[in-house]
Amino acid sequence: MSRPAESVVDGSKAQPQQLPAVDRLLRAPEVAPLVAEHGHTLVAGEARALLERLRARARAGELPLAEVAPSALAQSLANAVAARLAPRLKRVLNLTGTVIHTNLGRALLAEPALAHVLAMMAGPNNLEYDLASGGRGDRDSVVEELLCTLTGAEAATVVNNNAAAVLLTIAALARGSEVIVSRGELVEIGGAFRMPDVMAAAGATLVEVGTTNRTHPADYERAITPRTALLMKVHTSNYTVQGFTSSVDEADIARIAHARGLPMATDLGSGALVDMAQWGLPAEPTPQSKIAAGCDVVTFSGDKLLGGPQAGLIVGEKAAIAKIRQFPMKRALRMSKLPLAALEATLRLYLRPERLAQDLPTLRLLTRPAADIAAQAERLLPAVAAAVSPRFAVRVAEALGQIGSGSLPVERLPSAALAIAPLQKKGAGRALDELATALRGLPLPVIGRVKDDELWLDLRGLERDADLTGQLADLQSALT
Ligand SMILES: *Cc1c(COP(=O)(O)O)cnc(C)c1O
């Protein structure tokens, strides 16, 4: 008689029937604390999924016996629960060299903005309530006075983001009519925001004037008809046109518009509220200069150079702003109390302009001296080199970063980077991918950029060495 089938079974692998039922696993003494902490619903759901995965591996003869031990099962279950509870939205370390990175959340909020958000979200607040009269208030009044003080505008309103600000402005002032824009300014700002499409979505007809490189005052004058409702200028924030060029500035367009009784709007995109040149950064047009030039409406973002939350700021002449505020679409695009609190606290920092470079984290990063960053790179080099050895070599490289988010596209920020290269030429591409993956897999994921055959960590974005050095042991074990 032949021996039973278990003689051919690999003794180091578990059989499906060695796995417990869900109920038994949940009653195990090792698992009880997990149920006590997180409740039956979550833990039972994860237990069911875990046992299903293990059973499939056992059927395939691929489940090591050690994994079905009660303590191992409890640990796997604890890991599964922890993974389920881990947020998808995580803090990361932005070492890409692009300071205001749209994919990495743009501007960093200042301490007072964080504190104000926390305080205002913790209980009721006077979002739309006038404490003086006890009557209904308008949420715009939280920031309107500040925006008027800072920009010199008569009135202001705010929406969710600048794309919404532009859409709402066009819809409120020119729905069913024509809007005149230079061909040199029909911008696309990342994917879905293209000026001609926004115009169509707002229900206005775009009238293009001039050419890609040259537009003159007479082009605007000739295009005005009884159907015209608005003249508009769009800041070409993410590209420049160089060479044989000519464009009409806001003051001239506003003069042409006003002579025909029409309003004029300008979309600045980034909208720095102070002169960036004072810190050696490239100059960027300010909303106040555009108000002074006679623009009736100026739109700009809250989370680019301004250094606040995602927001669309609309400032300008009283009647135009009133029309925008009263347009029904405003209700759909209005800001929520959460970013509004952050915006208020951020704008208040601008009342103390001398302190901005310390108070605003994004500006603090943008104004870090290149020499400080280079010294930081030298300081961190040995520890990082040790963590990635023996597979990779590290050197300090002079880097050119960017402000980002479409602001000031051409100018570069001198910086320093740790450039990490695989030592083996063979399979170098794969090694670099593995390194980038390991960095992204750290508790505080590190995002760098691949340049030629190296992975660059631009240290302008690293204010605290410990954010990187505290994770080097994890990096080392991920690479071995
Ligand atoms: C960035 C930008 C926008 C869009 O602003 P969001 O706040 O990202 O919606 C619109 N216009 C210009 C010129 C921009 O640079």
Short mmCIF file of C-alpha atoms and ligand atoms in Angstrom, two decimals:
data_model
loop_
_atom_site.label_atom_id
_atom_site.label_comp_id
_atom_site.label_asym_id
_atom_site.label_seq_id
_atom_site.Cartn_x
_atom_site.Cartn_y
_atom_site.Cartn_z
CA MET A 1 0.00 0.00 0.00
CA SER A 2 1.29 3.41 -0.91
CA ARG A 3 1.78 6.08 1.75
CA PRO A 4 -0.77 8.91 2.06
CA ALA A 5 -0.36 12.12 0.13
CA GLU A 6 1.31 14.11 2.93
CA SER A 7 4.58 12.41 2.10
CA VAL A 8 4.93 14.74 -0.93
CA VAL A 9 3.84 17.84 1.02
CA ASP A 10 6.56 20.39 1.76
CA GLY A 11 6.66 20.47 5.56
CA SER A 12 7.81 24.11 5.68
CA LYS A 13 4.62 25.31 3.95
CA ALA A 14 1.17 25.73 5.53
CA GLN A 15 -2.01 23.99 4.36
CA PRO A 16 -5.23 26.01 3.93
CA GLN A 17 -6.91 24.08 6.76
CA GLN A 18 -4.19 25.26 9.16
CA LEU A 19 -5.62 28.78 8.95
CA PRO A 20 -8.22 29.64 11.61
CA ALA A 21 -11.76 30.84 10.92
CA VAL A 22 -12.34 34.61 11.25
CA ASP A 23 -14.14 34.23 14.60
CA ARG A 24 -11.40 32.12 16.10
CA LEU A 25 -8.72 34.56 14.99
CA LEU A 26 -10.65 37.45 16.54
CA ARG A 27 -10.96 35.58 19.86
CA ALA A 28 -7.23 34.80 20.02
CA PRO A 29 -5.58 36.45 23.05
CA GLU A 30 -3.03 38.16 20.74
CA VAL A 31 -5.82 39.81 18.75
CA ALA A 32 -8.10 40.88 21.61
CA PRO A 33 -6.24 44.18 22.27
CA LEU A 34 -6.60 45.11 18.58
CA VAL A 35 -10.39 44.56 18.75
CA ALA A 36 -10.56 46.50 22.01
CA GLU A 37 -8.77 49.45 20.43
CA HIS A 38 -10.39 49.63 17.00
CA GLY A 39 -13.71 47.81 17.40
CA HIS A 40 -15.10 44.63 15.85
CA THR A 41 -16.20 46.06 12.47
CA LEU A 42 -12.81 47.21 11.19
CA VAL A 43 -10.76 44.35 12.65
CA ALA A 44 -13.17 41.65 11.45
CA GLY A 45 -13.19 43.13 7.94
CA GLU A 46 -9.41 43.15 7.79
CA ALA A 47 -9.22 39.65 9.31
CA ARG A 48 -11.53 38.28 6.63
CA ALA A 49 -9.45 39.86 3.85
CA LEU A 50 -6.17 38.75 5.41
CA LEU A 51 -7.30 35.13 5.80
CA GLU A 52 -8.51 35.08 2.22
CA ARG A 53 -5.12 36.26 0.98
CA LEU A 54 -3.30 33.70 3.13
CA ARG A 55 -5.61 30.88 2.08
CA ALA A 56 -4.91 31.60 -1.60
CA ARG A 57 -1.17 31.46 -0.94
CA ALA A 58 -1.56 28.24 1.07
CA ARG A 59 -3.52 26.61 -1.76
CA ALA A 60 -0.70 27.55 -4.10
CA GLY A 61 1.78 25.98 -1.67
CA GLU A 62 3.47 29.35 -1.11
CA LEU A 63 2.60 30.14 2.50
CA PRO A 64 5.49 29.57 4.95
CA LEU A 65 4.38 27.70 8.06
CA ALA A 66 5.79 30.47 10.25
CA GLU A 67 3.13 32.86 8.95
CA VAL A 68 0.24 30.87 10.41
CA ALA A 69 1.60 30.94 13.97
CA PRO A 70 -0.86 32.82 16.23
CA SER A 71 1.61 35.62 16.95
CA ALA A 72 2.45 36.02 13.24
CA LEU A 73 -1.24 36.14 12.32
CA ALA A 74 -1.87 38.77 14.99
CA GLN A 75 1.01 40.86 13.69
CA SER A 76 -0.19 40.61 10.07
CA LEU A 77 -3.64 41.65 11.19
CA ALA A 78 -2.28 44.59 13.17
CA ASN A 79 -0.33 45.69 10.08
CA ALA A 80 -3.43 45.41 7.88
CA VAL A 81 -5.48 47.50 10.32
CA ALA A 82 -2.73 50.12 10.55
CA ALA A 83 -2.47 50.30 6.74
CA ARG A 84 -6.24 50.74 6.45
CA LEU A 85 -6.19 53.59 8.97
CA ALA A 86 -3.18 55.35 7.43
CA PRO A 87 -4.24 58.52 5.59
CA ARG A 88 -3.81 58.74 1.85
CA LEU A 89 -2.92 62.43 2.14
CA LYS A 90 0.53 62.48 3.71
CA ARG A 91 3.17 65.03 4.51
CA VAL A 92 6.15 64.67 2.18
CA LEU A 93 9.58 66.21 1.94
CA ASN A 94 9.74 68.30 -1.23
CA LEU A 95 13.35 68.07 -2.42
CA THR A 96 12.44 68.49 -6.09
CA GLY A 97 13.90 71.99 -6.25
CA THR A 98 10.51 73.43 -7.21
CA VAL A 99 9.40 75.30 -4.11
CA ILE A 100 5.73 75.97 -4.95
CA HIS A 101 4.99 72.54 -6.42
CA THR A 102 1.41 72.10 -7.64
CA ASN A 103 1.57 68.30 -7.23
CA LEU A 104 2.95 68.66 -3.71
CA GLY A 105 0.36 71.06 -2.31
CA ARG A 106 1.84 74.46 -3.33
CA ALA A 107 2.39 77.07 -0.62
CA LEU A 108 3.04 76.05 2.99
CA LEU A 109 0.82 77.71 5.56
CA ALA A 110 2.33 79.96 8.20
CA GLU A 111 1.98 79.12 11.91
CA PRO A 112 -0.63 81.84 12.58
CA ALA A 113 -2.72 80.52 9.67
CA LEU A 114 -2.57 76.96 11.02
CA ALA A 115 -3.49 78.17 14.50
CA HIS A 116 -6.40 80.25 13.21
CA VAL A 117 -7.78 77.34 11.16
CA LEU A 118 -7.61 75.07 14.19
CA ALA A 119 -9.28 77.60 16.48
CA MET A 120 -12.03 78.46 13.98
CA MET A 121 -12.83 74.84 13.11
CA ALA A 122 -13.09 73.76 16.75
CA GLY A 123 -16.42 75.51 17.31
CA PRO A 124 -19.00 77.86 15.85
CA ASN A 125 -17.75 81.17 14.48
CA ASN A 126 -19.14 84.38 12.97
CA LEU A 127 -18.55 83.28 9.35
CA GLU A 128 -21.77 84.94 8.14
CA TYR A 129 -22.86 86.75 11.27
CA ASP A 130 -22.34 90.40 12.10
CA LEU A 131 -21.32 90.60 15.73
CA ALA A 132 -21.99 94.36 15.88
CA SER A 133 -25.61 94.23 14.77
CA GLY A 134 -26.48 90.63 15.56
CA GLY A 135 -27.73 90.27 12.00
CA ARG A 136 -26.68 88.23 9.00
CA GLY A 137 -23.18 88.92 7.71
CA ASP A 138 -21.25 88.17 4.51
CA ARG A 139 -18.30 85.79 4.57
CA ASP A 140 -16.39 88.07 2.20
CA SER A 141 -16.17 90.65 4.97
CA VAL A 142 -13.70 88.39 6.82
CA VAL A 143 -11.02 89.43 4.32
CA GLU A 144 -12.43 92.27 2.23
CA GLU A 145 -11.07 95.13 4.31
CA LEU A 146 -7.64 93.51 4.48
CA LEU A 147 -7.55 92.90 0.73
CA CYS A 148 -8.57 96.51 0.06
CA THR A 149 -5.89 97.83 2.44
CA LEU A 150 -3.21 95.65 0.85
CA THR A 151 -4.12 96.23 -2.81
CA GLY A 152 -5.67 99.70 -2.80
CA ALA A 153 -8.86 98.28 -4.31
CA GLU A 154 -12.33 99.57 -3.44
CA ALA A 155 -13.84 96.13 -2.95
CA ALA A 156 -12.91 92.46 -2.87
CA THR A 157 -14.48 89.02 -2.97
CA VAL A 158 -13.00 85.53 -2.72
CA VAL A 159 -13.69 82.09 -4.22
CA ASN A 160 -12.18 78.62 -4.15
CA ASN A 161 -9.22 79.13 -6.46
CA ASN A 162 -8.05 81.51 -9.15
CA ALA A 163 -9.49 79.42 -11.99
CA ALA A 164 -12.89 79.94 -10.33
CA ALA A 165 -12.13 83.65 -9.92
CA VAL A 166 -11.48 84.02 -13.65
CA LEU A 167 -14.53 81.93 -14.62
CA LEU A 168 -16.80 83.89 -12.29
CA THR A 169 -15.44 87.27 -13.38
CA ILE A 170 -16.03 86.51 -17.05
CA ALA A 171 -19.46 84.98 -16.43
CA ALA A 172 -20.63 87.85 -14.23
CA LEU A 173 -19.36 90.64 -16.46
CA ALA A 174 -19.65 89.20 -19.95
CA ARG A 175 -22.00 86.20 -20.17
CA GLY A 176 -23.70 86.25 -23.60
CA SER A 177 -21.31 88.93 -24.84
CA GLU A 178 -17.82 89.28 -26.23
CA VAL A 179 -14.51 89.46 -24.35
CA ILE A 180 -11.42 90.81 -26.08
CA VAL A 181 -8.08 89.11 -25.31
CA SER A 182 -4.70 89.28 -27.05
CA ARG A 183 -3.62 86.16 -28.99
CA GLY A 184 -0.36 86.30 -27.05
CA GLU A 185 -2.21 85.70 -23.78
CA LEU A 186 -4.42 82.66 -24.50
CA VAL A 187 -2.70 80.67 -21.77
CA GLU A 188 -3.07 77.13 -20.61
CA ILE A 189 -2.34 76.63 -16.91
CA GLY A 190 -1.89 72.92 -16.44
CA GLY A 191 -4.40 70.62 -18.10
CA ALA A 192 -7.96 71.78 -17.88
CA PHE A 193 -7.50 75.54 -17.47
CA ARG A 194 -7.21 77.02 -20.97
CA MET A 195 -8.33 80.55 -21.54
CA PRO A 196 -10.52 79.83 -24.62
CA ASP A 197 -12.24 76.94 -22.79
CA VAL A 198 -12.82 79.02 -19.66
CA MET A 199 -14.34 81.72 -21.83
CA ALA A 200 -16.72 79.18 -23.40
CA ALA A 201 -17.59 77.68 -20.01
CA ALA A 202 -18.45 81.17 -18.74
CA GLY A 203 -20.81 81.63 -21.68
CA ALA A 204 -18.81 84.44 -23.26
CA THR A 205 -17.46 84.73 -26.78
CA LEU A 206 -13.71 85.11 -27.04
CA VAL A 207 -12.55 87.75 -29.51
CA GLU A 208 -8.84 87.29 -30.18
CA VAL A 209 -6.84 90.30 -31.23
CA GLY A 210 -3.27 90.86 -32.40
CA THR A 211 -0.85 88.01 -33.07
CA THR A 212 1.05 85.59 -30.86
CA ASN A 213 4.01 87.94 -30.56
CA ARG A 214 2.58 91.41 -31.15
CA THR A 215 -0.60 93.17 -30.11
CA HIS A 216 -1.17 96.94 -30.35
CA PRO A 217 -3.69 99.39 -28.80
CA ALA A 218 -5.44 99.77 -32.17
CA ASP A 219 -6.14 96.01 -32.20
CA TYR A 220 -8.29 96.38 -29.09
CA GLU A 221 -9.96 99.57 -30.37
CA ARG A 222 -10.93 98.00 -33.69
CA ALA A 223 -12.37 94.88 -32.02
CA ILE A 224 -14.81 96.75 -29.79
CA THR A 225 -18.43 96.41 -30.99
CA PRO A 226 -21.85 96.81 -29.32
CA ARG A 227 -21.49 93.13 -28.35
CA THR A 228 -18.31 93.74 -26.33
CA ALA A 229 -18.70 93.48 -22.55
CA LEU A 230 -15.14 93.20 -21.27
CA LEU A 231 -11.50 93.77 -22.21
CA MET A 232 -9.14 91.37 -20.57
CA LYS A 233 -5.43 90.86 -20.05
CA VAL A 234 -3.98 87.55 -18.88
CA HIS A 235 -0.57 87.39 -17.25
CA THR A 236 1.53 84.86 -19.17
CA SER A 237 2.75 83.38 -15.93
CA ASN A 238 4.15 80.08 -17.18
CA TYR A 239 5.88 81.16 -20.37
CA THR A 240 7.51 84.19 -21.94
CA VAL A 241 7.43 85.44 -25.51
CA GLN A 242 10.82 86.84 -26.47
CA GLY A 243 12.25 88.61 -29.49
CA PHE A 244 10.11 90.78 -31.78
CA THR A 245 7.30 91.33 -29.32
CA SER A 246 4.89 94.00 -28.26
CA SER A 247 1.97 93.91 -25.91
CA VAL A 248 -0.37 96.54 -24.51
CA ASP A 249 -0.11 97.18 -20.79
CA GLU A 250 -3.04 97.30 -18.39
CA ALA A 251 -3.13 101.09 -18.16
CA ASP A 252 -3.60 101.44 -21.93
CA ILE A 253 -6.17 98.66 -22.20
CA ALA A 254 -8.08 100.15 -19.26
CA ARG A 255 -8.04 103.58 -20.94
CA ILE A 256 -9.39 102.11 -24.18
CA ALA A 257 -12.09 100.18 -22.28
CA HIS A 258 -13.15 103.13 -20.14
CA ALA A 259 -13.38 105.47 -23.15
CA ARG A 260 -16.11 103.13 -24.45
CA GLY A 261 -17.76 102.66 -21.05
CA LEU A 262 -16.46 99.08 -20.72
CA PRO A 263 -14.74 97.36 -17.78
CA MET A 264 -11.25 95.90 -17.95
CA ALA A 265 -10.05 92.84 -16.04
CA THR A 266 -6.63 91.30 -15.60
CA ASP A 267 -5.73 87.80 -14.43
CA LEU A 268 -2.36 87.86 -12.68
CA GLY A 269 -2.21 84.19 -11.72
CA SER A 270 0.40 84.33 -9.02
CA GLY A 271 -0.09 87.81 -7.67
CA ALA A 272 2.71 88.57 -5.25
CA LEU A 273 1.42 91.15 -2.77
CA VAL A 274 4.88 92.60 -2.19
CA ASP A 275 7.86 93.36 -4.39
CA MET A 276 9.81 90.11 -4.72
CA ALA A 277 12.89 91.96 -5.99
CA GLN A 278 13.64 93.17 -2.45
CA TRP A 279 14.83 89.61 -1.71
CA GLY A 280 16.68 89.22 -4.98
CA LEU A 281 13.81 87.24 -6.48
CA PRO A 282 12.52 88.06 -9.97
CA ALA A 283 9.97 90.86 -9.99
CA GLU A 284 6.35 89.78 -10.37
CA PRO A 285 3.46 92.18 -11.05
CA THR A 286 1.48 93.05 -7.92
CA PRO A 287 -2.33 93.44 -7.74
CA GLN A 288 -1.85 96.94 -6.27
CA SER A 289 0.11 98.06 -9.35
CA LYS A 290 -2.72 96.80 -11.58
CA ILE A 291 -5.38 98.56 -9.50
CA ALA A 292 -3.29 101.73 -9.73
CA ALA A 293 -3.08 101.21 -13.52
CA GLY A 294 -6.88 101.44 -13.68
CA CYS A 295 -7.96 97.78 -13.90
CA ASP A 296 -11.54 97.29 -12.73
CA VAL A 297 -10.95 93.69 -11.70
CA VAL A 298 -7.74 91.87 -10.75
CA THR A 299 -7.73 88.11 -10.05
CA PHE A 300 -4.93 86.10 -8.43
CA SER A 301 -4.21 82.88 -6.50
CA GLY A 302 -3.97 82.47 -2.74
CA ASP A 303 -1.56 79.54 -2.70
CA LYS A 304 1.18 80.59 -5.09
CA LEU A 305 3.53 83.45 -4.17
CA LEU A 306 1.04 84.85 -1.69
CA GLY A 307 1.83 81.89 0.54
CA GLY A 308 -1.68 81.10 1.77
CA PRO A 309 -4.38 78.48 1.21
CA GLN A 310 -5.94 77.58 -2.13
CA ALA A 311 -8.10 80.60 -2.96
CA GLY A 312 -9.10 82.88 -5.80
CA LEU A 313 -8.89 86.55 -4.87
CA ILE A 314 -10.87 89.10 -6.82
CA VAL A 315 -10.22 92.77 -6.09
CA GLY A 316 -11.31 95.92 -7.89
CA GLU A 317 -13.86 98.59 -8.49
CA LYS A 318 -17.00 98.58 -6.33
CA ALA A 319 -19.69 98.11 -8.98
CA ALA A 320 -17.77 95.37 -10.83
CA ILE A 321 -17.06 93.46 -7.61
CA ALA A 322 -20.72 93.80 -6.54
CA LYS A 323 -21.81 92.32 -9.87
CA ILE A 324 -19.40 89.41 -9.42
CA ARG A 325 -20.44 88.81 -5.82
CA GLN A 326 -24.14 88.80 -6.72
CA PHE A 327 -23.77 86.49 -9.70
CA PRO A 328 -25.46 83.15 -8.82
CA MET A 329 -22.37 81.11 -9.71
CA LYS A 330 -20.57 82.77 -6.76
CA ARG A 331 -22.58 80.60 -4.37
CA ALA A 332 -21.23 77.47 -6.04
CA LEU A 333 -17.65 78.70 -6.02
CA ARG A 334 -17.53 80.33 -2.59
CA MET A 335 -14.73 79.59 -0.16
CA SER A 336 -15.33 77.35 2.80
CA LYS A 337 -14.60 78.55 6.33
CA LEU A 338 -11.50 76.39 6.55
CA PRO A 339 -9.36 78.07 3.88
CA LEU A 340 -11.03 81.40 4.64
CA ALA A 341 -9.61 81.30 8.17
CA ALA A 342 -6.18 80.46 6.77
CA LEU A 343 -6.45 83.25 4.21
CA GLU A 344 -7.38 85.84 6.81
CA ALA A 345 -4.42 84.97 9.04
CA THR A 346 -2.05 84.87 6.04
CA LEU A 347 -3.18 88.28 4.77
CA ARG A 348 -2.72 89.76 8.25
CA LEU A 349 0.96 88.83 8.05
CA TYR A 350 1.23 91.26 5.14
CA LEU A 351 0.49 94.12 7.53
CA ARG A 352 4.04 93.51 8.81
CA PRO A 353 5.91 93.29 5.49
CA GLU A 354 9.35 93.57 7.12
CA ARG A 355 8.77 90.21 8.82
CA LEU A 356 7.33 88.33 5.84
CA ALA A 357 10.52 86.46 4.93
CA GLN A 358 10.48 84.90 8.42
CA ASP A 359 6.71 84.57 8.83
CA LEU A 360 5.77 82.94 5.51
CA PRO A 361 7.33 79.46 5.18
CA THR A 362 7.22 79.51 1.39
CA LEU A 363 8.98 82.86 1.24
CA ARG A 364 11.43 81.63 3.87
CA LEU A 365 12.35 78.73 1.56
CA LEU A 366 12.53 80.96 -1.52
CA THR A 367 14.90 83.37 0.22
CA ARG A 368 17.28 80.80 1.75
CA PRO A 369 20.79 81.88 0.68
CA ALA A 370 22.48 79.47 -1.73
CA ALA A 371 25.58 79.44 0.50
CA ASP A 372 23.54 78.15 3.47
CA ILE A 373 22.11 75.38 1.32
CA ALA A 374 25.58 74.46 0.03
CA ALA A 375 26.87 74.25 3.62
CA GLN A 376 23.90 72.09 4.54
CA ALA A 377 24.70 69.76 1.62
CA GLU A 378 28.31 69.34 2.80
CA ARG A 379 27.08 68.71 6.33
CA LEU A 380 24.62 65.98 5.25
CA LEU A 381 26.86 64.33 2.65
CA PRO A 382 28.66 61.79 4.91
CA ALA A 383 25.50 60.47 6.57
CA VAL A 384 23.57 60.16 3.31
CA ALA A 385 26.58 58.55 1.59
CA ALA A 386 26.79 55.99 4.40
CA ALA A 387 23.08 55.20 4.15
CA VAL A 388 23.12 54.47 0.41
CA SER A 389 26.50 52.71 0.26
CA PRO A 390 27.75 50.41 -1.13
CA ARG A 391 25.38 50.58 -4.11
CA PHE A 392 25.38 54.35 -4.61
CA ALA A 393 27.81 57.25 -4.48
CA VAL A 394 26.81 60.74 -3.37
CA ARG A 395 28.26 64.13 -4.31
CA VAL A 396 27.29 67.73 -3.67
CA ALA A 397 26.08 69.42 -6.85
CA GLU A 398 25.28 73.01 -7.66
CA ALA A 399 21.60 73.08 -8.54
CA LEU A 400 19.12 75.44 -10.12
CA GLY A 401 15.69 75.27 -8.58
CA GLN A 402 12.44 76.92 -9.52
CA ILE A 403 9.80 78.97 -7.77
CA GLY A 404 7.09 76.86 -9.39
CA SER A 405 3.33 76.92 -9.93
CA GLY A 406 3.67 78.88 -13.10
CA SER A 407 5.20 81.81 -11.29
CA LEU A 408 8.33 83.38 -12.72
CA PRO A 409 8.99 80.54 -15.17
CA VAL A 410 12.35 81.47 -16.61
CA GLU A 411 14.30 82.54 -13.55
CA ARG A 412 16.13 79.83 -11.64
CA LEU A 413 16.97 79.64 -7.95
CA PRO A 414 20.64 78.83 -7.26
CA SER A 415 20.74 75.98 -4.77
CA ALA A 416 22.66 72.86 -3.77
CA ALA A 417 21.70 69.22 -4.14
CA LEU A 418 22.88 65.83 -3.02
CA ALA A 419 23.31 63.95 -6.30
CA ILE A 420 23.11 60.19 -5.83
CA ALA A 421 24.36 57.85 -8.57
CA PRO A 422 24.44 54.03 -8.83
CA LEU A 423 28.02 52.73 -8.70
CA GLN A 424 27.36 49.86 -11.12
CA LYS A 425 26.81 51.01 -14.70
CA LYS A 426 24.95 47.78 -15.43
CA GLY A 427 21.33 48.05 -14.31
CA ALA A 428 21.86 51.67 -13.28
CA GLY A 429 18.38 52.70 -14.44
CA ARG A 430 16.72 50.06 -12.31
CA ALA A 431 18.92 50.94 -9.31
CA LEU A 432 17.91 54.58 -9.64
CA ASP A 433 14.22 53.59 -9.74
CA GLU A 434 14.72 51.45 -6.64
CA LEU A 435 16.35 54.36 -4.85
CA ALA A 436 13.55 56.76 -5.79
CA THR A 437 10.98 54.17 -4.66
CA ALA A 438 12.79 53.63 -1.35
CA LEU A 439 12.87 57.39 -0.75
CA ARG A 440 9.15 57.68 -1.51
CA GLY A 441 8.46 54.76 0.82
CA LEU A 442 10.00 56.45 3.89
CA PRO A 443 7.71 57.44 6.79
CA LEU A 444 8.07 61.04 5.61
CA PRO A 445 8.29 60.34 1.85
CA VAL A 446 11.21 62.10 0.17
CA ILE A 447 10.53 63.38 -3.35
CA GLY A 448 13.59 64.24 -5.43
CA ARG A 449 14.12 64.52 -9.16
CA VAL A 450 16.03 62.41 -11.65
CA LYS A 451 18.59 64.41 -13.59
CA ASP A 452 20.73 62.64 -16.17
CA ASP A 453 21.73 59.41 -14.41
CA GLU A 454 21.50 60.71 -10.87
CA LEU A 455 18.80 61.25 -8.30
CA TRP A 456 18.98 64.85 -7.05
CA LEU A 457 17.80 65.94 -3.64
CA ASP A 458 17.65 69.75 -3.81
CA LEU A 459 18.06 70.87 -0.22
CA ARG A 460 16.30 74.23 -0.55
CA GLY A 461 13.16 72.44 0.63
CA LEU A 462 14.84 70.96 3.74
CA GLU A 463 14.55 73.42 6.63
CA ARG A 464 15.31 70.81 9.31
CA ASP A 465 18.19 68.38 8.71
CA ALA A 466 16.51 65.89 11.02
CA ASP A 467 13.60 65.41 8.60
CA LEU A 468 16.12 63.64 6.36
CA THR A 469 18.75 62.33 8.79
CA GLY A 470 16.07 60.85 11.05
CA GLN A 471 15.05 58.52 8.23
CA LEU A 472 18.45 57.41 6.94
CA ALA A 473 18.36 54.15 8.92
CA ASP A 474 15.01 53.33 7.28
CA LEU A 475 16.47 54.19 3.89
CA GLN A 476 19.48 51.97 4.49
CA SER A 477 17.33 48.97 5.37
CA ALA A 478 15.02 49.61 2.41
CA LEU A 479 18.03 49.43 0.09
CA THR A 480 19.48 46.20 1.48
C1 LIG B 1 -2.21 79.62 -11.67
C2 LIG B 1 -2.98 80.48 -12.58
C3 LIG B 1 -4.38 80.37 -12.66
C4 LIG B 1 -5.14 79.34 -11.87
O1 LIG B 1 -5.07 79.59 -10.51
P1 LIG B 1 -5.47 78.44 -9.46
O2 LIG B 1 -5.43 79.15 -8.13
O3 LIG B 1 -4.49 77.37 -9.62
O4 LIG B 1 -6.84 77.99 -9.80
C5 LIG B 1 -5.04 81.22 -13.50
N1 LIG B 1 -4.40 82.13 -14.25
C6 LIG B 1 -3.05 82.26 -14.21
C7 LIG B 1 -2.40 83.28 -15.08
C8 LIG B 1 -2.29 81.45 -13.36
O5 LIG B 1 -0.97 81.55 -13.32
#
